[in-house]
Short mmCIF file of C-alpha atoms in Angstrom, two decimals:
data_model
loop_
_atom_site.label_atom_id
_atom_site.label_comp_id
_atom_site.label_asym_id
_atom_site.label_seq_id
_atom_site.Cartn_x
_atom_site.Cartn_y
_atom_site.Cartn_z
CA ASP M 1 106.46 94.66 35.81
CA THR M 2 109.97 95.97 35.29
CA GLY M 3 111.33 95.91 38.82
CA VAL M 4 112.51 98.81 40.95
CA SER M 5 113.57 101.79 38.90
CA GLN M 6 115.64 104.81 39.94
CA ASP M 7 116.24 108.16 38.30
CA PRO M 8 118.68 109.57 37.48
CA ARG M 9 121.25 106.83 37.24
CA HIS M 10 124.12 109.28 37.57
CA LYS M 11 124.34 112.76 39.03
CA ILE M 12 127.26 115.16 39.18
CA THR M 13 126.79 118.28 41.24
CA LYS M 14 128.77 121.00 42.87
CA ARG M 15 129.17 121.29 46.60
CA GLY M 16 126.34 123.28 48.12
CA GLN M 17 123.75 122.41 45.50
CA ASN M 18 120.55 120.49 46.21
CA VAL M 19 119.81 117.18 44.49
CA THR M 20 116.73 114.99 44.33
CA PHE M 21 116.52 111.31 43.46
CA ARG M 22 113.43 109.34 42.56
CA CYS M 23 112.59 105.67 43.17
CA ASP M 24 109.67 103.77 41.67
CA PRO M 25 109.09 100.48 43.54
CA ILE M 26 107.67 97.27 42.19
CA SER M 27 103.93 97.81 41.91
CA GLU M 28 101.99 96.73 44.99
CA HIS M 29 105.09 96.69 47.15
CA ASN M 30 104.05 98.61 50.25
CA ARG M 31 107.51 98.86 51.76
CA LEU M 32 110.26 101.06 50.36
CA TYR M 33 113.82 101.47 51.65
CA TRP M 34 116.71 103.82 50.91
CA TYR M 35 120.35 102.78 51.41
CA ARG M 36 123.68 104.44 50.78
CA GLN M 37 126.69 102.52 49.52
CA THR M 38 130.22 103.93 49.46
CA LEU M 39 133.07 102.38 47.55
CA GLY M 40 134.19 99.05 48.94
CA GLN M 41 131.46 98.90 51.54
CA GLY M 42 128.10 97.23 51.95
CA PRO M 43 124.94 99.28 51.73
CA GLU M 44 123.92 101.24 54.86
CA PHE M 45 120.30 101.81 55.76
CA LEU M 46 118.98 105.36 55.56
CA THR M 47 115.19 105.24 55.85
CA TYR M 48 112.11 103.05 55.45
CA PHE M 49 108.53 103.65 54.42
CA GLN M 50 105.47 101.47 54.82
CA ASN M 51 102.97 102.90 52.39
CA GLU M 52 103.27 106.69 52.86
CA ALA M 53 104.43 106.53 56.47
CA GLN M 54 108.14 106.99 57.17
CA LEU M 55 108.66 104.47 59.99
CA GLU M 56 112.41 104.61 60.61
CA LYS M 57 115.32 106.92 59.91
CA SER M 58 118.98 106.19 60.43
CA ARG M 59 121.27 108.54 62.29
CA LEU M 60 123.11 108.71 58.99
CA LEU M 61 120.17 110.75 57.67
CA SER M 62 121.22 114.21 58.80
CA ASP M 63 118.88 117.17 58.66
CA ARG M 64 120.16 117.89 55.14
CA PHE M 65 118.45 114.73 53.96
CA SER M 66 114.72 114.35 53.50
CA ALA M 67 112.67 111.55 52.01
CA GLU M 68 109.05 111.39 51.03
CA ARG M 69 106.66 108.84 49.66
CA PRO M 70 103.45 110.66 48.74
CA LYS M 71 100.42 108.42 48.29
CA GLY M 72 102.56 105.37 49.04
CA SER M 73 103.83 105.03 45.49
CA PHE M 74 107.15 106.48 44.31
CA SER M 75 109.64 108.03 46.72
CA THR M 76 112.05 110.91 46.55
CA LEU M 77 115.24 111.45 48.44
CA GLU M 78 116.51 115.04 48.60
CA ILE M 79 119.94 116.15 49.77
CA GLN M 80 120.29 119.86 50.53
CA ARG M 81 123.60 121.73 50.51
CA THR M 82 125.51 118.70 49.27
CA GLU M 83 128.95 117.96 50.67
CA GLN M 84 131.79 115.95 49.13
CA GLY M 85 131.13 113.25 51.74
CA ASP M 86 127.70 112.71 50.21
CA SER M 87 129.35 111.14 47.14
CA ALA M 88 128.03 107.57 47.06
CA MET M 89 125.61 105.19 45.38
CA TYR M 90 122.05 105.67 46.65
CA LEU M 91 120.05 102.47 46.46
CA CYS M 92 116.32 102.00 46.67
CA ALA M 93 114.62 98.72 47.49
CA SER M 94 111.03 97.60 47.83
CA SER M 95 109.26 94.63 49.34
CA VAL M 96 105.96 93.14 50.28
CA THR M 97 107.47 90.37 52.41
CA GLU M 98 110.87 90.04 54.11
CA THR M 99 112.75 89.95 50.80
CA GLN M 100 113.87 93.26 49.43
CA TYR M 101 114.39 93.89 45.73
CA PHE M 102 116.86 96.55 44.71
CA GLY M 103 116.94 99.12 41.98
CA PRO M 104 120.04 100.00 39.91
CA GLY M 105 120.97 102.89 42.13
CA THR M 106 121.81 106.57 41.61
CA ARG M 107 125.51 107.34 41.67
CA LEU M 108 126.14 110.80 43.09
CA LEU M 109 129.41 112.67 42.69
CA VAL M 110 129.82 115.94 44.55
CA LEU M 111 132.64 118.10 43.25
CA ALA I 1 122.92 96.45 67.47
CA GLN I 2 123.10 93.65 64.97
CA THR I 3 126.34 93.24 63.06
CA VAL I 4 127.34 91.15 60.04
CA THR I 5 130.93 90.19 59.42
CA GLN I 6 132.40 88.87 56.20
CA SER I 7 136.01 87.96 56.91
CA GLN I 8 137.09 87.28 53.33
CA PRO I 9 137.51 90.52 51.36
CA GLU I 10 138.42 88.57 48.23
CA MET I 11 138.09 84.97 47.05
CA SER I 12 138.89 83.25 43.79
CA VAL I 13 137.74 79.96 42.26
CA GLN I 14 138.40 78.03 39.08
CA GLU I 15 135.49 77.66 36.69
CA ALA I 16 133.44 74.51 37.48
CA GLU I 17 134.90 74.26 41.00
CA THR I 18 133.19 74.91 44.33
CA VAL I 19 133.76 77.89 46.62
CA THR I 20 132.44 78.80 50.06
CA LEU I 21 131.97 82.34 51.28
CA SER I 22 131.85 82.96 55.02
CA CYS I 23 129.53 85.16 57.06
CA THR I 24 128.97 85.53 60.78
CA TYR I 25 126.45 87.73 62.51
CA ASP I 26 125.61 88.94 66.00
CA THR I 27 122.09 89.21 67.32
CA SER I 28 120.17 88.49 70.50
CA GLU I 29 116.95 87.99 68.57
CA SER I 30 115.39 84.64 67.72
CA ASP I 31 113.21 85.74 64.78
CA TYR I 32 115.28 86.92 61.83
CA TYR I 33 116.16 86.36 58.20
CA LEU I 34 119.51 86.00 56.49
CA PHE I 35 120.29 86.75 52.87
CA TRP I 36 123.04 86.57 50.31
CA TYR I 37 122.95 89.24 47.64
CA LYS I 38 125.14 89.41 44.51
CA GLN I 39 126.31 92.71 43.01
CA PRO I 40 128.04 92.32 39.64
CA PRO I 41 130.32 95.20 38.57
CA SER I 42 128.27 98.29 37.74
CA ARG I 43 125.07 96.32 37.98
CA GLN I 44 122.31 96.10 40.50
CA MET I 45 122.09 94.01 43.61
CA ILE I 46 120.17 90.77 43.14
CA LEU I 47 119.02 88.20 45.70
CA VAL I 48 120.84 84.91 45.61
CA ILE I 49 119.33 83.04 48.51
CA ARG I 50 117.51 83.58 51.81
CA GLN I 51 117.15 81.67 55.08
CA GLU I 52 114.56 81.96 57.78
CA ALA I 53 116.08 81.55 61.25
CA TYR I 54 113.31 79.32 62.46
CA LYS I 55 113.96 76.76 59.71
CA GLN I 56 116.57 74.15 60.48
CA GLN I 57 116.85 73.00 56.88
CA ASN I 58 119.49 74.80 54.85
CA ALA I 59 118.20 76.78 51.86
CA THR I 60 119.16 75.74 48.37
CA GLU I 61 118.73 77.50 45.02
CA ASN I 62 120.15 75.54 42.09
CA ARG I 63 123.97 75.78 42.39
CA PHE I 64 123.77 77.95 45.51
CA SER I 65 123.33 76.56 49.01
CA VAL I 66 123.87 77.77 52.55
CA ASN I 67 125.25 76.24 55.71
CA PHE I 68 123.23 77.87 58.48
CA GLN I 69 124.60 77.23 61.97
CA LYS I 70 122.26 79.13 64.30
CA ALA I 71 124.07 78.46 67.54
CA ALA I 72 127.36 79.55 66.02
CA LYS I 73 125.69 82.47 64.25
CA SER I 74 127.25 81.44 60.99
CA PHE I 75 125.76 81.61 57.50
CA SER I 76 128.08 80.54 54.70
CA LEU I 77 127.28 80.41 51.00
CA LYS I 78 128.44 77.53 48.82
CA ILE I 79 128.59 77.98 45.07
CA SER I 80 128.91 74.73 43.17
CA ASP I 81 130.07 74.36 39.53
CA SER I 82 131.21 78.00 39.48
CA GLN I 83 130.57 79.93 36.28
CA LEU I 84 132.18 83.07 34.86
CA GLY I 85 128.93 84.88 35.45
CA ASP I 86 129.19 84.26 39.18
CA ALA I 87 132.01 86.81 39.41
CA ALA I 88 130.67 89.64 41.61
CA MET I 89 130.64 91.18 45.06
CA TYR I 90 128.67 88.99 47.42
CA PHE I 91 127.00 90.57 50.46
CA CYS I 92 125.65 88.75 53.43
CA ALA I 93 122.71 90.56 55.09
CA TYR I 94 120.54 90.24 58.20
CA SER I 95 116.99 91.38 58.75
CA GLN I 96 115.14 91.24 62.06
CA GLY I 97 111.51 90.30 62.14
CA GLY I 98 111.08 90.23 58.37
CA SER I 99 110.04 93.76 57.60
CA GLU I 100 112.94 95.77 58.92
CA LYS I 101 116.09 97.20 57.43
CA LEU I 102 118.84 95.02 56.10
CA VAL I 103 122.19 95.10 57.87
CA PHE I 104 124.96 94.23 55.38
CA GLY I 105 128.48 92.91 55.74
CA LYS I 106 131.31 94.57 53.87
CA GLY I 107 131.20 92.06 51.06
CA THR I 108 133.45 89.45 49.45
CA LYS I 109 134.74 89.98 45.93
CA LEU I 110 134.59 86.68 44.03
CA THR I 111 136.75 86.16 40.99
CA VAL I 112 136.11 83.16 38.72
CA ASN I 113 139.13 82.05 36.69
CA PRO I 114 138.60 80.31 33.33
#
């Protein structure tokens, strides 16, 4: 068991392009969370899955953002038509109890 | 909505000394969890310590302990015998009901001086 993994670790894209991030949770963790962290701030909640069901979405998750968790395993977060304001660290966490374990994050830079 | 406030943007401590990081939160719920996470520079967030609101006893993990004051809605972290490896951003976080999202404070940057 190697913990939560995220891919890619870094992504540079041009404004208007689509990007997709992947998160692999700790095996047997049925809960998976996405957060966004901007410089100098704490992480902000984006969305939450229990198994394959997306149970909650933040108002931060505009219609350009979509997340999936097919078969309740890995999850993907896609951002369409990226904007410079989307530049941030995107963190994934998983849990089976109340304690969430975080991955290393994907740092996105939109030029 | 629940909020978490960390009033100390930066703190510093001498190696081997003790430091306390402050955190207050606002909630009307009675069932919740509180956490301290550590985020070293360019490294991932790791759990330091957690506290269940229904437990009166303060949580302790080796050199890390909390002072949980439920009525005052305060949850401070004490680091004893500080080590250079303790240097990091420390985030206080709240979770309602145990399976919900984490609400984070803005963090406290801790510097450990040799």
